[in-house]
Short mmCIF file of C-alpha atoms in Angstrom, two decimals:
data_model
loop_
_atom_site.label_atom_id
_atom_site.label_comp_id
_atom_site.label_asym_id
_atom_site.label_seq_id
_atom_site.Cartn_x
_atom_site.Cartn_y
_atom_site.Cartn_z
CA ILE A 1 -42.67 -29.38 29.07
CA ILE A 2 -44.68 -30.53 26.04
CA ASN A 3 -48.07 -32.21 26.16
CA GLU A 4 -48.98 -35.05 23.82
CA ASP A 5 -51.00 -32.64 21.64
CA GLY A 6 -47.92 -30.48 21.03
CA THR A 7 -48.84 -27.66 23.41
CA LEU A 8 -46.77 -26.50 26.37
CA ASN A 9 -47.82 -27.73 29.81
CA GLU A 10 -48.35 -25.96 33.13
CA THR A 11 -44.63 -25.75 33.93
CA CYS A 12 -44.20 -23.15 31.19
CA GLY A 13 -45.97 -20.31 32.99
CA GLU A 14 -47.44 -17.67 30.68
CA TYR A 15 -46.72 -19.88 27.66
CA LYS A 16 -48.96 -22.68 28.90
CA GLY A 17 -51.33 -23.95 26.22
CA LEU A 18 -49.41 -22.43 23.32
CA LYS A 19 -48.46 -24.64 20.40
CA ARG A 20 -44.76 -25.45 20.39
CA PHE A 21 -43.84 -23.39 17.32
CA ASP A 22 -45.98 -20.42 18.41
CA ALA A 23 -44.31 -20.53 21.81
CA ARG A 24 -40.87 -20.36 20.20
CA VAL A 25 -41.82 -17.17 18.35
CA ARG A 26 -43.20 -15.64 21.55
CA ILE A 27 -40.05 -16.54 23.48
CA VAL A 28 -37.80 -14.92 20.86
CA GLU A 29 -39.98 -11.80 20.97
CA ALA A 30 -39.73 -11.71 24.77
CA LEU A 31 -35.94 -12.05 24.65
CA GLU A 32 -35.74 -9.22 22.13
CA SER A 33 -38.04 -6.89 24.10
CA ASN A 34 -35.93 -7.42 27.21
CA GLY A 35 -32.70 -6.73 25.37
CA LEU A 36 -31.47 -10.29 25.85
CA LEU A 37 -31.31 -11.31 22.18
CA ARG A 38 -27.84 -10.91 20.69
CA SER A 39 -28.49 -12.25 17.16
CA VAL A 40 -30.55 -14.64 15.05
CA LYS A 41 -28.81 -16.88 12.51
CA ASP A 42 -29.28 -20.27 10.84
CA HIS A 43 -27.19 -23.25 11.87
CA GLU A 44 -27.25 -26.95 11.00
CA MET A 45 -28.66 -29.45 13.47
CA SER A 46 -30.16 -32.93 13.49
CA ILE A 47 -33.93 -32.88 13.79
CA PRO A 48 -35.99 -36.10 13.93
CA ILE A 49 -38.69 -36.09 11.24
CA CYS A 50 -41.70 -38.41 11.07
CA SER A 51 -41.48 -40.49 7.89
CA ARG A 52 -45.26 -40.38 7.42
CA SER A 53 -46.41 -36.89 8.37
CA ARG A 54 -43.03 -35.17 7.75
CA ASP A 55 -43.59 -33.35 11.05
CA VAL A 56 -40.88 -32.61 13.61
CA VAL A 57 -40.80 -35.30 16.30
CA GLU A 58 -40.62 -34.14 19.92
CA LEU A 59 -39.13 -36.57 22.43
CA ILE A 60 -41.21 -36.88 25.59
CA LEU A 61 -40.26 -38.81 28.71
CA LYS A 62 -43.05 -41.19 29.71
CA PRO A 63 -43.42 -43.98 32.28
CA GLN A 64 -42.62 -47.40 30.81
CA TRP A 65 -43.02 -51.06 31.76
CA PHE A 66 -39.89 -53.17 32.13
CA LEU A 67 -39.29 -56.91 32.33
CA ASP A 68 -36.49 -58.31 34.48
CA CYS A 69 -34.67 -60.76 32.18
CA LYS A 70 -31.67 -61.62 34.33
CA GLU A 71 -32.82 -65.03 35.58
CA MET A 72 -34.40 -66.01 32.26
CA GLY A 73 -31.29 -64.83 30.44
CA GLN A 74 -29.07 -67.18 32.42
CA LYS A 75 -31.09 -70.16 31.19
CA ALA A 76 -30.71 -68.99 27.60
CA LEU A 77 -26.98 -68.47 28.11
CA HIS A 78 -26.49 -71.94 29.58
CA SER A 79 -28.58 -73.61 26.87
CA VAL A 80 -25.95 -72.65 24.28
CA SER A 81 -22.89 -73.37 26.43
CA GLN A 82 -24.28 -76.81 27.33
CA GLY A 83 -25.14 -77.68 23.73
CA GLU A 84 -28.91 -77.77 24.19
CA LEU A 85 -29.29 -74.94 21.67
CA THR A 86 -27.09 -74.81 18.55
CA ILE A 87 -26.39 -71.54 16.76
CA ASP A 88 -25.23 -71.99 13.16
CA PRO A 89 -22.86 -70.47 12.14
CA ALA A 90 -21.05 -70.56 15.45
CA CYS A 91 -19.36 -67.20 14.84
CA HIS A 92 -22.49 -65.54 16.25
CA ILE A 93 -22.26 -67.29 19.63
CA PRO A 94 -20.05 -64.53 21.15
CA ALA A 95 -22.76 -61.97 20.38
CA TRP A 96 -25.28 -64.22 22.14
CA ASN A 97 -23.03 -64.55 25.18
CA ILE A 98 -22.30 -60.83 25.40
CA TRP A 99 -26.01 -60.03 25.17
CA PHE A 100 -27.01 -62.27 28.07
CA GLU A 101 -23.94 -61.63 30.20
CA ASN A 102 -24.78 -57.93 30.14
CA THR A 103 -28.55 -58.21 30.04
CA SER A 104 -30.62 -55.46 31.59
CA ALA A 105 -34.32 -54.87 32.12
CA TRP A 106 -36.28 -55.04 28.87
CA CYS A 107 -38.63 -52.15 28.13
CA ILE A 108 -41.69 -53.99 26.83
CA SER A 109 -44.13 -51.07 26.50
CA ARG A 110 -44.66 -49.01 23.36
CA GLN A 111 -46.81 -45.95 22.66
CA LEU A 112 -48.32 -47.08 19.37
CA TRP A 113 -51.79 -47.38 17.89
CA TRP A 114 -51.34 -51.05 16.99
CA GLY A 115 -50.17 -54.11 18.88
CA HIS A 116 -51.19 -56.19 21.89
CA ARG A 117 -52.36 -53.95 24.72
CA LEU A 118 -50.64 -54.64 27.99
CA PRO A 119 -52.90 -56.81 30.21
CA LEU A 120 -52.67 -54.31 33.06
CA TYR A 121 -55.50 -52.41 34.74
CA HIS A 122 -55.25 -49.33 36.96
CA CYS A 123 -57.38 -47.86 39.71
CA GLU A 124 -56.76 -45.39 42.52
CA HIS A 125 -55.15 -48.13 44.63
CA GLY A 126 -52.67 -49.42 42.06
CA TRP A 127 -52.18 -51.86 39.21
CA ILE A 128 -53.68 -55.29 38.53
CA ALA A 129 -52.50 -57.81 35.92
CA ALA A 130 -55.39 -59.75 34.39
CA HIS A 131 -56.58 -61.40 31.18
CA SER A 132 -59.77 -59.32 31.06
CA LEU A 133 -61.62 -56.50 32.79
CA ASP A 134 -63.85 -58.95 34.68
CA GLU A 135 -60.83 -60.82 35.99
CA ALA A 136 -59.21 -57.52 36.96
CA LYS A 137 -62.32 -56.54 38.98
CA LYS A 138 -62.29 -59.84 40.85
CA LYS A 139 -58.60 -59.48 41.65
CA ALA A 140 -59.09 -55.88 42.79
CA GLU A 141 -61.95 -56.87 45.10
CA ALA A 142 -59.88 -59.68 46.57
CA LYS A 143 -56.92 -57.38 47.12
CA TRP A 144 -58.54 -54.12 48.22
CA GLY A 145 -62.10 -55.09 49.10
CA ARG A 146 -65.45 -54.78 47.36
CA ASP A 147 -66.12 -51.40 45.74
CA SER A 148 -62.59 -50.30 46.62
CA CYS A 149 -61.92 -49.38 43.00
CA SER A 150 -64.43 -46.98 41.52
CA THR A 151 -62.87 -47.27 38.07
CA LEU A 152 -60.61 -49.78 36.38
CA THR A 153 -58.96 -48.75 33.13
CA GLN A 154 -56.66 -50.82 30.95
CA GLU A 155 -53.18 -49.57 30.14
CA GLU A 156 -53.17 -47.98 26.67
CA ASP A 157 -49.56 -48.92 25.90
CA VAL A 158 -48.96 -51.96 23.72
CA LEU A 159 -46.34 -54.67 23.96
CA ASP A 160 -43.03 -54.33 22.18
CA THR A 161 -43.27 -56.03 18.78
CA TRP A 162 -40.38 -58.32 19.72
CA PHE A 163 -42.34 -59.49 22.77
CA SER A 164 -45.42 -60.32 20.71
CA SER A 165 -43.42 -62.05 17.98
CA ALA A 166 -41.38 -63.97 20.56
CA LEU A 167 -44.59 -65.80 21.52
CA LEU A 168 -45.00 -67.14 17.97
CA PRO A 169 -43.43 -70.63 18.36
CA PHE A 170 -46.02 -71.66 20.95
CA SER A 171 -48.87 -69.14 20.70
CA SER A 172 -49.54 -70.31 17.13
CA LEU A 173 -49.93 -73.91 18.37
CA GLY A 174 -52.72 -73.43 20.89
CA TRP A 175 -50.85 -72.08 23.91
CA PRO A 176 -51.77 -71.43 26.70
CA ASN A 177 -54.11 -74.45 26.42
CA LYS A 178 -51.15 -76.80 26.11
CA THR A 179 -52.85 -79.95 27.31
CA ASP A 180 -55.88 -79.49 25.05
CA SER A 181 -53.92 -78.60 21.91
CA GLU A 182 -52.89 -81.49 19.69
CA ASP A 183 -50.75 -79.12 17.61
CA PHE A 184 -48.80 -78.05 20.68
CA GLN A 185 -48.25 -81.62 21.81
CA THR A 186 -47.01 -82.82 18.41
CA LEU A 187 -45.30 -79.76 16.88
CA TYR A 188 -43.65 -78.05 19.84
CA PRO A 189 -40.76 -77.53 20.11
CA LEU A 190 -40.02 -76.65 16.49
CA SER A 191 -37.31 -78.48 14.54
CA PHE A 192 -35.24 -75.34 13.98
CA MET A 193 -35.51 -71.59 13.51
CA GLU A 194 -34.08 -69.70 10.52
CA THR A 195 -33.70 -65.93 10.52
CA GLY A 196 -31.24 -63.10 9.92
CA HIS A 197 -28.20 -62.74 12.16
CA ASP A 198 -29.03 -59.07 12.75
CA ILE A 199 -32.04 -59.99 14.91
CA LEU A 200 -30.41 -62.83 16.84
CA CYS A 201 -30.62 -60.92 20.12
CA PHE A 202 -33.79 -58.98 19.33
CA TRP A 203 -35.99 -61.91 18.32
CA VAL A 204 -34.30 -65.30 18.78
CA ALA A 205 -33.09 -64.45 22.29
CA ARG A 206 -36.58 -63.30 23.28
CA MET A 207 -38.18 -66.45 21.84
CA VAL A 208 -35.81 -68.55 23.92
CA ILE A 209 -36.34 -66.75 27.24
CA LEU A 210 -40.12 -66.59 26.84
CA GLY A 211 -40.21 -70.19 25.63
CA PHE A 212 -38.40 -71.25 28.79
CA TYR A 213 -40.66 -69.12 30.98
CA PHE A 214 -44.05 -70.06 29.53
CA THR A 215 -43.49 -73.67 28.40
CA GLY A 216 -40.52 -74.80 30.47
CA GLN A 217 -38.50 -75.84 27.42
CA LEU A 218 -36.60 -74.46 24.45
CA PRO A 219 -38.82 -73.44 21.52
CA PHE A 220 -36.31 -75.06 19.11
CA PRO A 221 -32.97 -76.90 19.40
CA LYS A 222 -31.22 -75.19 16.47
CA VAL A 223 -30.96 -71.68 15.05
CA VAL A 224 -29.72 -71.10 11.49
CA LEU A 225 -28.75 -67.51 10.69
CA HIS A 226 -28.45 -65.91 7.27
CA GLY A 227 -26.55 -62.76 6.37
CA MET A 228 -27.60 -59.33 5.20
CA VAL A 229 -28.47 -59.14 1.51
CA CYS A 230 -26.11 -56.67 -0.18
CA ASP A 231 -25.50 -55.62 -3.75
CA SER A 232 -22.62 -56.81 -5.92
CA GLN A 233 -20.39 -54.09 -4.41
CA ASP A 234 -20.87 -55.27 -0.79
CA ARG A 235 -23.17 -52.36 0.05
CA LYS A 236 -26.28 -52.88 2.13
CA MET A 237 -29.35 -52.36 0.01
CA SER A 238 -30.71 -48.93 0.81
CA LYS A 239 -33.20 -46.58 -0.80
CA SER A 240 -30.82 -43.69 -0.24
CA LEU A 241 -28.16 -45.47 -2.33
CA GLY A 242 -30.59 -46.44 -5.06
CA ASN A 243 -29.36 -50.04 -5.07
CA THR A 244 -32.50 -51.73 -3.76
CA ILE A 245 -33.99 -54.37 -6.03
CA GLU A 246 -37.67 -55.24 -5.86
CA PRO A 247 -38.35 -58.97 -6.44
CA GLU A 248 -41.10 -58.21 -8.97
CA HIS A 249 -38.61 -56.20 -11.03
CA VAL A 250 -36.43 -59.30 -11.35
CA VAL A 251 -39.39 -61.59 -12.01
CA HIS A 252 -41.14 -59.42 -14.61
CA GLY A 253 -38.30 -57.13 -15.70
CA VAL A 254 -38.10 -53.35 -15.55
CA THR A 255 -36.60 -50.61 -17.72
CA LEU A 256 -33.97 -48.14 -16.55
CA GLN A 257 -36.48 -45.34 -17.14
CA GLU A 258 -38.95 -46.97 -14.76
CA LEU A 259 -36.24 -47.43 -12.13
CA ASN A 260 -35.39 -43.74 -12.47
CA ARG A 261 -39.05 -42.81 -12.13
CA ILE A 262 -39.29 -44.78 -8.88
CA LEU A 263 -36.23 -42.95 -7.58
CA LYS A 264 -37.85 -39.62 -8.45
CA SER A 265 -40.96 -40.58 -6.50
CA GLN A 266 -38.79 -41.40 -3.48
CA LEU A 267 -37.14 -37.99 -3.79
CA ASP A 268 -40.52 -36.28 -3.99
CA ALA A 269 -41.70 -38.22 -0.92
CA GLY A 270 -38.72 -36.94 1.05
CA LEU A 271 -37.10 -40.35 1.42
CA MET A 272 -33.78 -39.06 0.10
CA THR A 273 -31.95 -35.80 -0.42
CA SER A 274 -31.16 -34.30 -3.82
CA ASP A 275 -27.50 -35.32 -3.42
CA GLN A 276 -28.51 -38.90 -2.65
CA TYR A 277 -30.84 -38.81 -5.64
CA LYS A 278 -27.99 -37.89 -7.97
CA ILE A 279 -25.80 -40.65 -6.54
CA SER A 280 -28.64 -43.14 -6.86
CA LEU A 281 -29.25 -42.24 -10.50
CA ALA A 282 -25.60 -42.83 -11.29
CA THR A 283 -25.66 -46.13 -9.37
CA GLN A 284 -28.69 -47.41 -11.25
CA LYS A 285 -27.19 -46.46 -14.60
CA SER A 286 -23.98 -48.27 -13.67
CA LEU A 287 -25.66 -51.42 -12.36
CA PHE A 288 -28.55 -51.67 -14.82
CA PRO A 289 -27.69 -49.76 -18.03
CA GLN A 290 -30.33 -51.77 -19.92
CA GLY A 291 -32.68 -52.15 -16.99
CA ILE A 292 -33.34 -55.54 -15.39
CA PRO A 293 -34.38 -58.28 -17.83
CA GLU A 294 -37.35 -60.53 -17.12
CA CYS A 295 -35.96 -63.57 -15.30
CA GLY A 296 -38.93 -65.31 -13.70
CA THR A 297 -39.52 -66.58 -10.19
CA ASP A 298 -37.43 -69.74 -10.47
CA ALA A 299 -34.32 -67.91 -11.64
CA LEU A 300 -34.62 -65.47 -8.74
CA ARG A 301 -35.12 -68.29 -6.27
CA PHE A 302 -32.17 -70.30 -7.57
CA THR A 303 -29.92 -67.23 -7.55
CA LEU A 304 -30.66 -66.65 -3.88
CA CYS A 305 -30.14 -70.34 -3.13
CA GLN A 306 -26.70 -70.15 -4.73
CA GLN A 307 -25.51 -67.58 -2.21
CA PRO A 308 -23.66 -68.71 0.94
CA VAL A 309 -26.45 -67.53 3.20
CA LYS A 310 -24.53 -68.18 6.41
CA ASN A 311 -22.00 -65.49 5.53
CA VAL A 312 -22.34 -62.12 7.22
CA ILE A 313 -22.95 -60.60 3.78
CA VAL A 314 -25.08 -62.24 1.09
CA HIS A 315 -24.36 -60.84 -2.36
CA PHE A 316 -27.16 -60.39 -4.84
CA ASP A 317 -26.58 -59.51 -8.46
CA ALA A 318 -29.60 -59.22 -10.75
CA ASN A 319 -27.39 -60.12 -13.71
CA THR A 320 -26.83 -63.56 -12.18
CA CYS A 321 -30.59 -64.11 -12.35
CA ALA A 322 -30.41 -63.70 -16.12
CA LEU A 323 -27.73 -66.41 -16.24
CA ASN A 324 -29.88 -68.74 -14.16
CA LYS A 325 -32.81 -68.11 -16.48
CA ARG A 326 -30.59 -69.56 -19.21
CA PHE A 327 -29.86 -72.48 -16.90
CA GLY A 328 -33.61 -73.06 -16.67
CA ASN A 329 -33.82 -72.97 -20.47
CA LYS A 330 -31.00 -75.50 -20.58
CA ILE A 331 -33.03 -77.88 -18.40
CA LEU A 332 -36.05 -77.27 -20.64
CA ASN A 333 -34.12 -78.19 -23.79
CA LEU A 334 -32.59 -81.19 -22.02
CA SER A 335 -36.08 -82.42 -21.12
CA LYS A 336 -37.29 -81.98 -24.69
CA PHE A 337 -34.35 -83.97 -26.05
CA ILE A 338 -34.72 -86.83 -23.58
CA CYS A 339 -38.53 -87.05 -23.76
CA CYS A 340 -38.49 -87.09 -27.57
CA ASN A 341 -35.95 -89.92 -27.62
CA ALA A 342 -37.84 -91.81 -24.92
CA GLU A 343 -40.98 -91.63 -27.06
CA LEU A 344 -39.10 -92.85 -30.14
CA LEU A 345 -37.68 -95.75 -28.14
CA GLY A 346 -41.08 -96.63 -26.71
CA ILE A 347 -40.04 -96.04 -23.09
CA SER A 348 -43.29 -95.77 -21.13
CA GLU A 349 -41.95 -96.26 -17.62
CA ILE A 350 -38.87 -95.04 -15.80
CA PRO A 351 -36.89 -97.92 -14.31
CA SER A 352 -36.01 -97.79 -10.63
CA PRO A 353 -32.34 -97.49 -9.61
CA ASP A 354 -32.24 -101.23 -8.88
CA GLU A 355 -33.80 -102.22 -12.21
CA LEU A 356 -31.57 -100.04 -14.37
CA LYS A 357 -29.08 -101.88 -16.57
CA ALA A 358 -26.31 -99.61 -17.83
CA LEU A 359 -24.24 -101.13 -20.62
CA SER A 360 -21.66 -98.54 -21.62
CA VAL A 361 -18.87 -96.89 -19.66
CA SER A 362 -20.40 -93.45 -20.14
CA GLU A 363 -23.73 -94.66 -18.69
CA ARG A 364 -22.06 -96.10 -15.62
CA TRP A 365 -20.13 -92.85 -15.24
CA ILE A 366 -23.19 -90.58 -15.37
CA LEU A 367 -25.06 -92.81 -12.92
CA SER A 368 -22.09 -92.65 -10.57
CA ARG A 369 -22.11 -88.86 -10.90
CA LEU A 370 -25.85 -88.86 -10.18
CA ALA A 371 -25.37 -91.01 -7.07
CA ASN A 372 -22.66 -88.69 -5.76
CA THR A 373 -24.75 -85.61 -6.55
CA ILE A 374 -27.70 -87.03 -4.62
CA ASP A 375 -25.38 -87.71 -1.71
CA GLU A 376 -23.91 -84.19 -1.81
CA VAL A 377 -27.29 -82.49 -2.12
CA ASN A 378 -28.86 -84.40 0.76
CA SER A 379 -25.92 -83.97 3.11
CA ASN A 380 -25.69 -80.24 2.43
CA LEU A 381 -29.41 -79.68 2.78
CA GLU A 382 -29.29 -81.43 6.15
CA THR A 383 -26.53 -79.06 7.29
CA PHE A 384 -28.29 -76.03 5.74
CA ASN A 385 -25.48 -75.43 3.24
CA ILE A 386 -28.03 -74.76 0.53
CA HIS A 387 -25.59 -72.98 -1.76
CA VAL A 388 -23.34 -76.05 -1.92
CA ALA A 389 -26.33 -78.24 -2.78
CA ALA A 390 -27.37 -75.79 -5.52
CA ARG A 391 -23.84 -75.72 -6.92
CA SER A 392 -23.67 -79.54 -7.01
CA LEU A 393 -27.00 -79.72 -8.83
CA LYS A 394 -26.00 -77.15 -11.43
CA GLN A 395 -22.71 -78.93 -12.05
CA PHE A 396 -24.48 -82.25 -12.58
CA LEU A 397 -27.31 -81.03 -14.80
CA TYR A 398 -25.40 -78.41 -16.76
CA GLY A 399 -21.90 -79.87 -16.83
CA ASP A 400 -22.13 -83.64 -16.48
CA LEU A 401 -25.51 -84.40 -18.03
CA CYS A 402 -25.98 -81.70 -20.69
CA ASP A 403 -22.44 -80.93 -21.79
CA ILE A 404 -20.95 -84.42 -21.58
CA PHE A 405 -23.32 -87.36 -21.36
CA VAL A 406 -25.98 -86.03 -23.74
CA GLU A 407 -23.29 -85.61 -26.39
CA LEU A 408 -21.93 -89.09 -25.70
CA SER A 409 -25.43 -90.57 -25.73
CA LYS A 410 -26.08 -89.38 -29.28
CA HIS A 411 -23.67 -92.03 -30.50
CA LEU A 412 -25.39 -94.67 -28.36
CA LEU A 413 -28.87 -93.62 -29.50
CA SER A 414 -27.85 -94.06 -33.14
CA SER A 415 -26.49 -97.57 -32.56
CA GLN A 416 -27.76 -100.46 -34.66
CA ASP A 417 -28.11 -102.51 -31.48
CA GLU A 418 -31.56 -101.96 -29.99
CA SER A 419 -30.42 -102.94 -26.49
CA VAL A 420 -27.74 -100.22 -26.61
CA ARG A 421 -30.28 -97.61 -27.70
CA LEU A 422 -32.77 -98.69 -25.04
CA SER A 423 -30.12 -98.71 -22.32
CA ALA A 424 -29.01 -95.18 -23.22
CA GLY A 425 -32.62 -93.98 -23.30
CA ASN A 426 -33.39 -95.50 -19.91
CA THR A 427 -30.27 -93.94 -18.43
CA LEU A 428 -31.22 -90.53 -19.83
CA VAL A 429 -34.78 -90.56 -18.50
CA THR A 430 -33.59 -91.89 -15.14
CA CYS A 431 -31.06 -89.08 -14.76
CA LEU A 432 -33.60 -86.48 -15.86
CA GLU A 433 -36.33 -87.75 -13.55
CA ALA A 434 -34.01 -87.80 -10.54
CA GLY A 435 -32.60 -84.42 -11.53
CA LEU A 436 -36.04 -82.82 -11.70
CA ARG A 437 -36.90 -84.16 -8.27
CA LEU A 438 -33.61 -82.87 -6.89
CA MET A 439 -34.21 -79.45 -8.45
CA SER A 440 -37.85 -79.13 -7.39
CA PRO A 441 -37.13 -77.19 -4.15
CA PHE A 442 -34.88 -74.81 -6.09
CA MET A 443 -36.95 -74.24 -9.26
CA PRO A 444 -40.40 -75.54 -8.29
CA PHE A 445 -42.50 -74.05 -11.10
CA LEU A 446 -40.36 -75.18 -14.02
CA MET A 447 -39.80 -78.63 -12.50
CA HIS A 448 -43.54 -79.04 -11.95
CA VAL A 449 -44.24 -78.44 -15.64
CA LEU A 450 -41.39 -80.57 -17.00
CA TYR A 451 -42.07 -83.52 -14.71
CA LYS A 452 -45.52 -84.01 -16.24
CA TYR A 453 -43.99 -84.86 -19.62
CA LEU A 454 -41.82 -87.71 -18.34
CA PRO A 455 -42.74 -91.37 -18.75
CA GLN A 456 -44.41 -91.70 -15.38
CA ARG A 457 -44.47 -94.42 -12.79
CA SER A 458 -47.46 -92.60 -11.27
CA ASP A 459 -49.58 -89.48 -11.73
CA GLN A 460 -47.96 -87.67 -8.82
CA ALA A 461 -46.71 -84.11 -9.20
CA VAL A 462 -43.01 -83.66 -8.57
CA SER A 463 -43.76 -81.86 -5.30
CA GLN A 464 -45.57 -84.98 -4.06
CA CYS A 465 -42.77 -87.38 -4.92
CA THR A 466 -40.21 -88.53 -2.41
CA TYR A 467 -36.87 -86.77 -2.59
CA PRO A 468 -34.02 -88.90 -4.00
CA LEU A 469 -32.15 -90.56 -1.14
CA SER A 470 -28.50 -91.56 -1.09
CA LYS A 471 -29.09 -95.17 -0.07
CA GLN A 472 -31.22 -95.81 -3.16
CA TRP A 473 -28.35 -94.91 -5.48
CA SER A 474 -25.23 -95.85 -3.52
CA HIS A 475 -24.66 -99.06 -5.52
CA TRP A 476 -24.02 -96.95 -8.64
CA LYS A 477 -21.08 -95.10 -7.08
CA ASN A 478 -17.86 -95.81 -8.93
CA PRO A 479 -15.05 -93.49 -7.80
CA ASP A 480 -12.39 -95.25 -9.90
CA LEU A 481 -14.39 -94.80 -13.08
CA GLU A 482 -15.09 -91.17 -12.23
CA GLN A 483 -11.38 -90.56 -11.77
CA GLU A 484 -10.60 -92.16 -15.13
CA ILE A 485 -13.22 -90.08 -16.93
CA ALA A 486 -12.02 -86.94 -15.12
CA THR A 487 -8.52 -87.61 -16.49
CA VAL A 488 -9.89 -88.03 -20.02
CA LEU A 489 -11.89 -84.81 -19.74
CA GLU A 490 -8.84 -82.96 -18.46
CA VAL A 491 -6.82 -84.17 -21.44
CA VAL A 492 -9.57 -83.07 -23.84
CA SER A 493 -9.77 -79.68 -22.14
CA THR A 494 -5.99 -79.24 -22.38
CA ILE A 495 -5.99 -80.12 -26.08
CA ARG A 496 -8.76 -77.62 -26.75
CA SER A 497 -6.88 -74.95 -24.83
CA ILE A 498 -3.69 -75.58 -26.81
CA THR A 499 -5.51 -75.47 -30.14
CA ASN A 500 -7.24 -72.22 -29.21
CA VAL A 501 -4.07 -70.52 -27.99
CA ASN A 502 -2.11 -71.58 -31.08
CA ASN A 503 -4.97 -70.98 -33.51
CA ILE A 504 -5.04 -74.62 -34.63
CA SER A 505 -8.17 -75.27 -36.64
CA GLY A 506 -8.13 -79.03 -36.22
CA LYS A 507 -8.61 -79.62 -39.94
CA VAL A 508 -6.30 -82.13 -41.61
CA ALA A 509 -4.97 -81.58 -45.11
CA ASP A 510 -2.39 -83.87 -46.75
CA GLY A 511 -1.80 -85.58 -43.44
CA LYS A 512 -0.89 -82.33 -41.68
CA PHE A 513 -2.76 -80.00 -39.33
CA SER A 514 -3.53 -76.61 -40.83
CA TRP A 515 -2.30 -73.63 -38.82
#
């Protein structure tokens, strides 16, 4: 009964042409004058409100365009069951199967001001699908005869965003000119697709069915799905809860007062109720009593990489970013220590893994740990377990290299034997150089700066260097030695624990421990 301009249409009789709210007043007056109005009172109800204009939204039934997906959906369904398409993690496969087993026609038209207009043209005889108006005229003449259509107008509706975005894997590579596009020939299909599990059926499924239809093949052989980013209390980040975290606030830092001011602006804009505003204020004060400290881009990136992204929920805690900023500082101080000693020892070139000569047990141990770390990082990156790779790297750089070997190397670096000092220095710079290359995808900016200060084999930036490969370091693996050192470290840790619990100072007086 409502026109697109908000007025009532011809089915409304004497109220035709009235604006919707004016018509409501007139109708109430008519009911009252005819003795049909019993009472007027307020009551709660759900009313859709436009987020931009804050106006009441009226739902209007309109003709739509639909796409029959049944046949295309069967191909997508079989591609997973037959192993042609892998969904990782596999726990999302049932959702894929349910979607395509119960697929229905897809409404692909939208009444929006932006988007790809439907390539459909209308005249008094019917509809024509064409790439352009000229092509539509030719098709109309061929179908209905010359001058059969006095006017041809293009459909004003636009394609569903998911339809347009589903074309991305091949439309960005020169499609539909497949044979003339070198990019399409060399880059399609893609190696894999990574996206959130919440749009598996909205986007990934549509990419697959349209990829099959338009190119005759899958757009990618593997799909990797990440979870929804939530706060430290497992709640989905939402403006109404006040637990959303802007990346720039983590990178540059923000005070609690500024966070509160942003909340107030959201309240004033109508994005939350006064009750939600009060809850959000309390949440912010609880989560960030001192605001969010400046952490930098690398710390934010590494914090996200540490999360098990394949889980349904991905936790994010801004306080962890502050800890990873300290980890970055640890790598910075490690680099300073090693580069200074390398300069004192006259090391001008980093030996390759094959040229390295490790003399001491501790050197052979750290090189074995490095070889295993490289193996773990590469294998987990290949299987998209990025958080495991990040954890292995942090354990090696922070635990093995900084906390253990650097302390052990100080004794070697002060040796009277020059060969011992040089061997320790070469081992240190080798571990650091490989560590910086391993860390470059996780903390690219810091690694780029630090890598320039190493004794270089070339002038390449760290991002241009080859990534450390397992086969180059496999000869340094020594599991027996690692087990022996692990036992020693466990004994040391136990002794420290006992002394702390029993308040033993470790000082010796008259041949006895002081208590």
